[in-house]
Short mmCIF file of C-alpha atoms in Angstrom, two decimals:
data_model
loop_
_atom_site.label_atom_id
_atom_site.label_comp_id
_atom_site.label_asym_id
_atom_site.label_seq_id
_atom_site.Cartn_x
_atom_site.Cartn_y
_atom_site.Cartn_z
CA UNK A 83 132.80 339.51 155.67
CA UNK A 84 131.70 341.44 158.53
CA UNK A 85 131.83 339.16 161.67
CA UNK A 86 128.71 339.42 164.00
CA UNK A 87 129.33 341.19 167.15
CA UNK A 88 131.06 339.15 169.81
CA UNK A 89 127.81 339.48 172.15
CA UNK A 90 125.53 338.51 169.40
CA UNK A 91 123.88 335.14 170.05
CA UNK A 92 120.68 332.88 170.12
CA UNK A 93 120.59 332.43 173.91
CA UNK A 94 119.45 329.38 176.22
CA UNK A 95 115.67 330.15 176.70
CA UNK A 96 115.04 328.52 180.18
CA UNK A 97 113.15 329.34 183.28
CA UNK A 98 109.93 330.27 181.08
CA UNK A 99 106.98 331.62 183.38
CA UNK A 100 103.94 328.88 183.16
CA UNK A 101 101.46 331.38 182.72
CA UNK A 102 102.89 333.17 179.55
CA UNK A 103 102.62 329.56 177.77
CA UNK A 104 99.10 328.88 179.54
CA UNK A 105 97.59 332.03 177.60
CA UNK A 106 99.10 330.39 174.87
CA UNK A 107 96.73 327.64 174.56
CA UNK A 108 93.67 329.90 173.67
CA UNK A 109 95.75 331.60 171.51
CA UNK A 110 95.08 331.26 167.44
CA UNK A 111 98.02 331.05 165.20
CA UNK A 112 97.47 331.45 161.21
CA UNK A 113 96.55 327.78 160.89
CA UNK A 114 93.36 328.65 163.10
CA UNK A 115 92.28 329.05 166.18
CA UNK A 116 90.82 332.37 168.06
CA UNK A 117 93.05 335.26 170.07
CA UNK A 118 93.06 338.85 170.36
CA UNK A 119 95.47 341.80 171.09
CA UNK A 120 95.18 344.45 173.62
CA UNK A 121 94.86 347.08 170.93
CA UNK A 122 94.17 347.25 167.39
CA UNK A 123 96.31 348.41 164.25
CA UNK A 124 95.96 351.80 163.52
CA UNK A 125 94.30 353.22 160.16
CA UNK A 126 96.67 356.51 159.82
CA UNK A 127 99.74 357.96 161.27
CA UNK A 128 100.28 361.10 163.30
CA UNK A 129 103.11 363.55 163.84
CA UNK A 130 106.24 361.41 164.71
CA UNK A 131 106.83 361.70 168.79
CA UNK A 132 110.79 362.58 168.75
CA UNK A 133 111.81 359.48 170.03
CA UNK A 134 111.27 355.37 169.77
CA UNK A 135 112.92 352.83 172.65
CA UNK A 136 113.42 349.57 170.94
CA UNK A 137 114.09 346.27 172.73
CA UNK A 138 116.58 344.01 170.20
CA UNK A 139 119.03 341.36 169.68
CA UNK A 140 122.36 342.59 169.73
CA UNK A 141 123.81 343.70 166.62
CA UNK A 142 120.52 344.56 165.27
CA UNK A 143 120.14 348.28 166.21
CA UNK A 144 124.02 349.71 165.80
CA UNK A 145 124.36 353.88 166.34
CA UNK A 146 128.02 353.31 165.64
CA UNK A 147 128.90 353.25 169.42
CA UNK A 148 130.24 349.92 168.94
CA UNK A 149 132.16 350.73 165.80
CA UNK A 150 131.87 354.03 164.27
CA UNK A 151 131.60 352.11 160.97
CA UNK A 152 128.61 350.40 161.67
CA UNK A 153 125.64 352.81 161.91
CA UNK A 154 121.87 352.56 160.27
CA UNK A 155 120.48 354.05 163.43
CA UNK A 156 121.81 357.74 162.60
CA UNK A 157 120.23 357.98 159.08
CA UNK A 158 116.79 356.46 160.52
CA UNK A 159 116.98 359.96 163.26
CA UNK A 160 118.13 362.43 160.60
CA UNK A 161 114.88 361.40 158.36
CA UNK A 162 112.53 361.19 160.96
CA UNK A 163 113.47 363.21 163.83
CA UNK A 164 112.73 360.04 166.01
CA UNK A 165 115.85 359.54 168.53
CA UNK A 166 116.66 355.49 169.24
CA UNK A 167 117.19 354.29 172.66
CA UNK A 168 117.96 350.66 172.52
CA UNK A 169 118.39 347.86 175.04
CA UNK A 170 119.54 344.57 174.11
CA UNK A 171 118.75 341.21 175.50
CA UNK A 172 120.57 337.78 175.51
CA UNK A 173 117.55 335.39 175.58
CA UNK A 174 113.63 335.34 174.45
CA UNK A 175 112.53 334.87 177.85
CA UNK A 176 114.55 338.35 178.90
CA UNK A 177 113.06 339.99 175.83
CA UNK A 178 109.42 338.61 176.95
CA UNK A 179 109.96 339.93 180.82
CA UNK A 180 111.29 343.25 179.37
CA UNK A 181 108.36 343.95 177.45
CA UNK A 182 105.88 343.56 180.41
CA UNK A 183 107.75 346.67 181.85
CA UNK A 184 106.03 348.72 179.35
CA UNK A 185 109.16 350.56 178.80
CA UNK A 186 109.50 349.61 174.89
CA UNK A 187 107.94 350.69 171.87
CA UNK A 188 109.67 347.88 169.44
CA UNK A 189 111.30 344.43 169.81
CA UNK A 190 112.77 342.31 167.83
CA UNK A 191 111.18 338.73 168.32
CA UNK A 192 112.34 335.41 167.52
CA UNK A 193 109.67 332.56 166.56
CA UNK A 194 109.98 330.94 169.88
CA UNK A 195 108.93 334.08 171.44
CA UNK A 196 106.44 336.26 169.11
CA UNK A 197 103.26 333.98 169.98
CA UNK A 198 103.76 334.42 173.81
CA UNK A 199 104.08 338.42 173.03
CA UNK A 200 100.74 338.14 171.18
CA UNK A 201 99.07 335.53 174.17
CA UNK A 202 99.77 338.27 176.62
CA UNK A 203 98.70 341.42 174.77
CA UNK A 204 102.23 342.69 175.07
CA UNK A 205 102.12 343.44 171.23
CA UNK A 206 100.00 344.84 168.67
CA UNK A 207 98.86 343.96 165.02
CA UNK A 208 100.19 345.97 162.32
CA UNK A 209 98.56 347.85 159.34
CA UNK A 210 101.20 347.03 156.78
CA UNK A 211 99.66 349.38 154.38
CA UNK A 212 101.32 351.89 156.67
CA UNK A 213 104.61 350.16 156.12
CA UNK A 214 105.45 350.69 152.34
CA UNK A 215 108.39 348.58 152.31
CA UNK A 216 106.50 345.67 153.42
CA UNK A 217 105.49 344.71 150.16
CA UNK A 218 109.00 344.12 148.86
CA UNK A 219 109.36 341.48 151.70
CA UNK A 220 109.66 337.91 150.41
CA UNK A 221 106.01 336.30 150.30
CA UNK A 222 107.48 332.89 152.05
CA UNK A 223 108.09 335.05 155.18
CA UNK A 224 104.58 336.72 155.50
CA UNK A 225 101.38 335.58 157.12
CA UNK A 226 103.34 332.71 158.99
CA UNK A 227 102.28 331.37 162.11
CA UNK A 228 105.28 332.84 164.00
CA UNK A 229 104.44 336.33 163.14
CA UNK A 230 100.68 336.66 162.13
CA UNK A 231 97.34 335.10 163.81
CA UNK A 232 94.39 334.29 161.60
CA UNK A 233 95.92 336.08 159.01
CA UNK A 234 96.40 339.25 160.69
CA UNK A 235 100.27 340.31 160.55
CA UNK A 236 101.60 341.10 163.93
CA UNK A 237 104.80 342.33 162.80
CA UNK A 238 107.22 342.82 159.89
CA UNK A 239 109.42 340.14 159.05
CA UNK A 240 113.53 340.62 159.26
CA UNK A 241 116.43 338.39 158.71
CA UNK A 242 116.07 334.61 158.75
CA UNK A 243 118.48 331.45 158.53
CA UNK A 244 118.77 327.88 158.83
CA UNK A 245 120.42 325.46 161.78
CA UNK A 246 122.77 323.94 159.53
CA UNK A 247 124.80 320.96 159.77
CA UNK A 248 128.36 321.33 160.31
CA UNK A 249 131.35 318.79 159.78
CA UNK A 250 134.93 318.90 159.92
CA UNK A 251 136.20 317.97 156.29
CA UNK A 252 138.97 315.85 157.69
CA UNK A 253 136.88 313.81 159.41
CA UNK A 254 134.14 314.00 156.66
CA UNK A 255 135.76 313.90 153.28
CA UNK A 256 132.64 313.38 151.65
CA UNK A 257 129.94 315.57 152.64
CA UNK A 258 127.07 314.27 155.39
CA UNK A 259 123.46 314.23 153.53
CA UNK A 260 121.57 313.38 156.75
CA UNK A 261 121.05 314.22 160.42
CA UNK A 262 121.71 310.72 161.21
CA UNK A 263 125.41 311.65 161.97
CA UNK A 264 124.33 313.64 165.02
CA UNK A 265 121.59 311.25 165.64
CA UNK A 266 121.44 307.19 165.10
CA UNK A 267 125.27 307.69 164.44
CA UNK A 268 126.37 309.97 166.74
CA UNK A 269 128.14 307.33 168.63
CA UNK A 270 130.65 307.17 166.13
CA UNK A 271 131.82 310.49 167.13
CA UNK A 272 131.26 310.26 170.63
CA UNK A 273 132.34 313.53 172.79
CA UNK A 274 132.83 315.20 169.69
CA UNK A 275 129.23 316.10 168.96
CA UNK A 276 127.55 319.54 169.50
CA UNK A 277 123.85 320.58 169.58
CA UNK A 278 122.29 324.05 170.65
CA UNK A 279 121.62 324.39 173.77
CA UNK A 280 117.78 325.23 174.41
CA UNK A 281 114.36 323.40 174.52
CA UNK A 282 113.58 324.65 170.78
CA UNK A 283 116.54 321.94 169.59
CA UNK A 284 113.61 319.19 170.46
CA UNK A 285 112.02 320.39 167.20
CA UNK A 286 115.63 319.65 165.43
CA UNK A 287 115.39 316.03 166.59
CA UNK A 288 111.50 316.28 165.58
CA UNK A 289 112.34 317.02 161.92
CA UNK A 290 114.51 314.10 161.99
CA UNK A 291 111.66 311.70 163.05
CA UNK A 292 109.29 313.10 160.77
CA UNK A 293 111.72 311.53 157.92
CA UNK A 294 113.11 308.29 159.63
CA UNK A 295 109.91 307.13 161.82
CA UNK A 296 106.75 307.99 159.92
CA UNK A 297 104.81 306.16 162.15
CA UNK A 298 104.95 308.75 164.48
CA UNK A 299 102.67 311.12 162.47
CA UNK A 300 104.17 314.16 163.02
CA UNK A 301 103.59 316.85 160.33
CA UNK A 302 104.97 319.77 162.02
CA UNK A 303 108.06 319.76 164.70
CA UNK A 304 106.58 322.36 166.98
CA UNK A 305 103.16 320.40 167.11
CA UNK A 306 104.14 317.10 169.15
CA UNK A 307 101.34 315.30 171.43
CA UNK A 308 102.73 313.58 174.61
CA UNK A 309 103.77 310.38 172.59
CA UNK A 310 105.62 312.26 169.77
CA UNK A 311 107.39 314.21 172.83
CA UNK A 312 108.44 311.46 174.24
CA UNK A 313 110.00 309.96 170.94
CA UNK A 314 112.11 312.87 170.66
CA UNK A 315 113.02 312.93 174.15
CA UNK A 316 114.24 309.62 173.77
CA UNK A 317 116.19 310.27 170.87
CA UNK A 318 117.92 313.06 172.59
CA UNK A 319 118.46 311.18 175.73
CA UNK A 320 120.56 308.84 173.28
CA UNK A 321 122.28 311.66 171.63
CA UNK A 322 123.30 313.23 175.19
CA UNK A 323 125.58 310.66 175.62
CA UNK A 324 127.60 311.36 172.69
CA UNK A 325 127.68 315.18 173.29
CA UNK A 326 130.74 317.22 174.11
CA UNK A 327 129.56 320.62 174.64
CA UNK A 328 125.98 321.98 174.13
CA UNK A 329 126.33 325.45 172.91
CA UNK A 330 124.62 329.02 173.00
CA UNK A 331 127.36 331.43 172.28
CA UNK A 332 128.64 330.97 168.66
CA UNK A 333 132.39 331.78 169.71
CA UNK A 334 132.61 328.65 171.93
CA UNK A 335 131.38 326.77 168.91
CA UNK A 336 133.87 328.44 166.73
CA UNK A 337 136.66 327.63 169.22
CA UNK A 338 135.45 323.67 169.47
CA UNK A 339 135.46 323.14 165.63
CA UNK A 340 139.01 324.99 165.18
CA UNK A 341 140.60 322.54 168.06
CA UNK A 342 138.90 319.68 166.60
CA UNK A 343 137.24 319.40 170.08
CA UNK A 344 133.97 319.31 167.89
CA UNK A 345 133.48 317.16 164.52
CA UNK A 346 130.19 317.52 163.59
CA UNK A 347 126.89 319.14 164.47
CA UNK A 348 124.34 321.84 164.38
CA UNK A 349 125.60 325.36 163.38
CA UNK A 350 124.74 328.70 161.21
CA UNK A 351 125.89 329.83 157.74
CA UNK A 352 127.45 332.88 159.71
CA UNK A 353 129.73 330.52 162.19
CA UNK A 354 130.92 328.70 158.84
CA UNK A 355 131.79 332.01 157.07
CA UNK A 356 133.83 332.99 160.03
CA UNK A 357 135.66 329.52 160.17
CA UNK A 358 136.46 329.27 156.50
CA UNK A 359 137.85 333.04 156.89
CA UNK A 360 140.23 331.62 159.29
CA UNK A 361 140.84 328.57 157.08
CA UNK A 362 139.52 325.93 159.18
CA UNK A 363 138.62 322.49 157.58
CA UNK A 364 134.68 322.80 157.96
CA UNK A 365 131.78 323.14 155.96
CA UNK A 366 127.84 323.10 156.25
CA UNK A 367 125.08 321.29 154.47
CA UNK A 368 121.30 321.59 154.60
CA UNK A 369 120.44 318.06 155.31
CA UNK A 370 117.82 316.07 153.14
CA UNK A 371 115.32 315.89 156.25
CA UNK A 372 115.38 319.72 156.06
CA UNK A 373 116.11 321.84 159.25
CA UNK A 374 114.90 324.00 161.65
CA UNK A 375 115.41 327.85 161.71
CA UNK A 376 114.83 331.56 162.58
CA UNK A 377 112.68 334.44 161.36
CA UNK A 378 112.88 337.12 163.30
CA UNK A 379 110.07 339.64 163.54
CA UNK A 380 110.05 343.31 164.27
CA UNK A 381 106.87 344.13 166.49
CA UNK A 382 105.05 347.08 168.02
CA UNK A 383 104.05 347.05 171.86
CA UNK A 384 100.20 347.05 172.52
CA UNK A 385 100.89 350.54 174.66
CA UNK A 386 103.52 351.99 172.84
CA UNK A 387 104.30 355.34 173.90
CA UNK A 388 105.72 356.38 170.57
CA UNK A 389 103.73 354.39 167.86
CA UNK A 390 104.52 356.97 165.15
CA UNK A 391 108.08 356.65 165.79
CA UNK A 392 107.49 352.77 166.26
CA UNK A 393 106.03 352.77 162.74
CA UNK A 394 108.80 354.48 161.18
CA UNK A 395 111.38 352.21 162.26
CA UNK A 396 109.56 349.08 160.98
CA UNK A 397 109.42 350.72 157.78
CA UNK A 398 112.99 352.18 157.81
CA UNK A 399 114.31 348.50 158.63
CA UNK A 400 112.68 347.15 156.30
CA UNK A 401 114.04 349.07 153.73
CA UNK A 402 116.25 347.73 151.59
CA UNK A 403 119.55 349.37 152.64
CA UNK A 404 119.11 349.39 156.12
CA UNK A 405 117.98 346.07 156.21
CA UNK A 406 121.09 344.94 154.24
CA UNK A 407 123.44 346.45 156.87
CA UNK A 408 121.36 344.91 159.94
CA UNK A 409 121.27 341.44 158.70
CA UNK A 410 124.53 341.54 156.85
CA UNK A 411 126.12 342.56 160.12
CA UNK A 412 124.59 339.80 162.22
CA UNK A 413 124.75 336.87 159.55
CA UNK A 414 121.51 336.26 157.97
CA UNK A 415 119.68 336.40 154.77
CA UNK A 416 118.08 339.69 154.27
CA UNK A 417 113.96 339.88 154.01
CA UNK A 418 114.14 341.24 150.27
CA UNK A 419 115.73 340.92 146.84
CA UNK A 420 116.11 344.51 146.87
CA UNK A 421 118.13 344.47 150.27
CA UNK A 422 120.75 342.10 148.54
CA UNK A 423 121.46 345.14 145.87
CA UNK A 424 123.35 346.64 149.18
CA UNK A 425 124.98 343.05 149.82
CA UNK A 426 127.70 340.48 147.98
CA UNK A 427 126.66 337.44 150.17
CA UNK A 428 123.43 336.94 149.55
CA UNK A 429 124.19 333.87 147.32
CA UNK A 430 125.86 332.30 150.63
CA UNK A 431 122.67 332.78 152.72
CA UNK A 432 120.51 331.41 149.77
CA UNK A 433 118.41 334.79 150.10
CA UNK A 434 115.20 334.55 148.18
CA UNK A 435 115.52 330.95 147.42
CA UNK A 436 112.18 329.84 148.22
CA UNK A 437 112.70 326.12 147.56
CA UNK A 438 115.71 326.09 150.03
CA UNK A 439 113.29 328.27 152.63
CA UNK A 440 110.73 325.54 152.17
CA UNK A 441 113.07 323.07 153.80
CA UNK A 442 113.09 324.81 156.57
CA UNK A 443 110.99 324.87 160.02
CA UNK A 444 111.30 328.33 161.43
CA UNK A 445 111.21 328.65 165.29
CA UNK A 446 107.49 328.93 166.46
CA UNK A 447 106.27 328.28 170.01
CA UNK A 448 104.60 324.87 170.91
CA UNK A 449 101.48 325.44 172.35
CA UNK A 450 98.72 323.06 173.35
CA UNK A 451 96.36 323.81 170.35
CA UNK A 452 98.24 321.73 167.63
CA UNK A 453 100.07 324.07 165.10
CA UNK A 454 99.30 321.13 162.58
CA UNK A 455 95.79 321.55 162.62
CA UNK A 456 94.85 318.33 164.79
CA UNK A 457 91.79 318.83 167.08
CA UNK A 458 91.68 315.48 168.59
CA UNK A 459 94.40 315.55 170.83
CA UNK A 460 96.06 318.42 172.84
CA UNK A 461 99.98 319.05 171.53
CA UNK A 462 102.58 319.68 174.37
CA UNK A 463 103.50 323.27 175.13
CA UNK A 464 106.57 325.17 175.86
CA UNK A 465 106.67 324.54 179.56
CA UNK A 466 106.73 320.79 178.80
CA UNK A 467 109.38 321.08 176.12
CA UNK A 468 111.45 323.40 178.82
CA UNK A 469 110.96 320.49 181.42
CA UNK A 470 111.70 317.80 178.88
CA UNK A 471 115.28 319.47 177.98
CA UNK A 472 116.25 319.58 181.72
CA UNK A 473 115.79 315.97 181.61
CA UNK A 474 117.36 315.24 178.36
CA UNK A 475 120.42 317.42 180.17
CA UNK A 476 120.17 315.81 183.12
#
């Protein structure tokens, strides 16, 4: 398979602006609540403006300049007349700050950023009737808490994937079935455990606690009240003593598993694909407790200068061939079965497997209005998670 770009990563999300999170306390989600955008979705499109400015994760908008053989931007420009300019970002917080400049028409947002963009009024709802390829997108990616508000879509789903458990097959001749090897049993592998370096990783601990400490009453790993967050923090502090290295750069994790410095920890399917191609003694599994994951969304700026070309891009990048090219290059499942007709590795990514997808808790921004529907308590927001993560790491 083609490896993802050397710069492609899900960076550490720290330094969050508190004002951005504060806005979220009044912003609704698909599970309920209010919220409004700075602009409404159009009912029809006009003439193409001739250009579109895109803010994207590395590897999502390739025009052949990084690799002449990798180019799905040129066909878009040829078809629409919209010349693409792109700026890449390394973290969700960076994307949030850049969107506030008003310089971009479109952004690819992960679930730990999308609601913050909505709450700040930086992105607008979209009219999916104007996006023909939306129809073919997997139903389990549509109308979700990270891409919609009260059933109103704020973008088009792109690729998705799970944060899996990777293990050294020589250390684990029998595949582990539980996350307990990185939590309660992490002491057995002291110094050789790895974890994703981000406040959103707190949700991984919450997924584990949902299964093993049901008395905590956790129903959604992104909806933690103070007591539940404290339990997750305690678990992660215990784990911290056995962590050899936290990672956000996938290349560092590949190196650590290759050298044996790391033998178990959270990872992605694409990392396993790279390691397998190099003959490494590793494998991945989706543990019995389930896992966190990501589902990215293409969103349109509320004050987009080129809204017609922006809509054209959202439709194009959701088209089977373009979506297949982009998600394959990055290393994730595509958004439709039709895209799998242009890929030969969809089975490895469990693309379209609704049962598999149902075991994934996709990244969502924690907000005070509990995403699990509780109204008798306040949940902890992302600012609290960021402070907790700094405390965990010391």
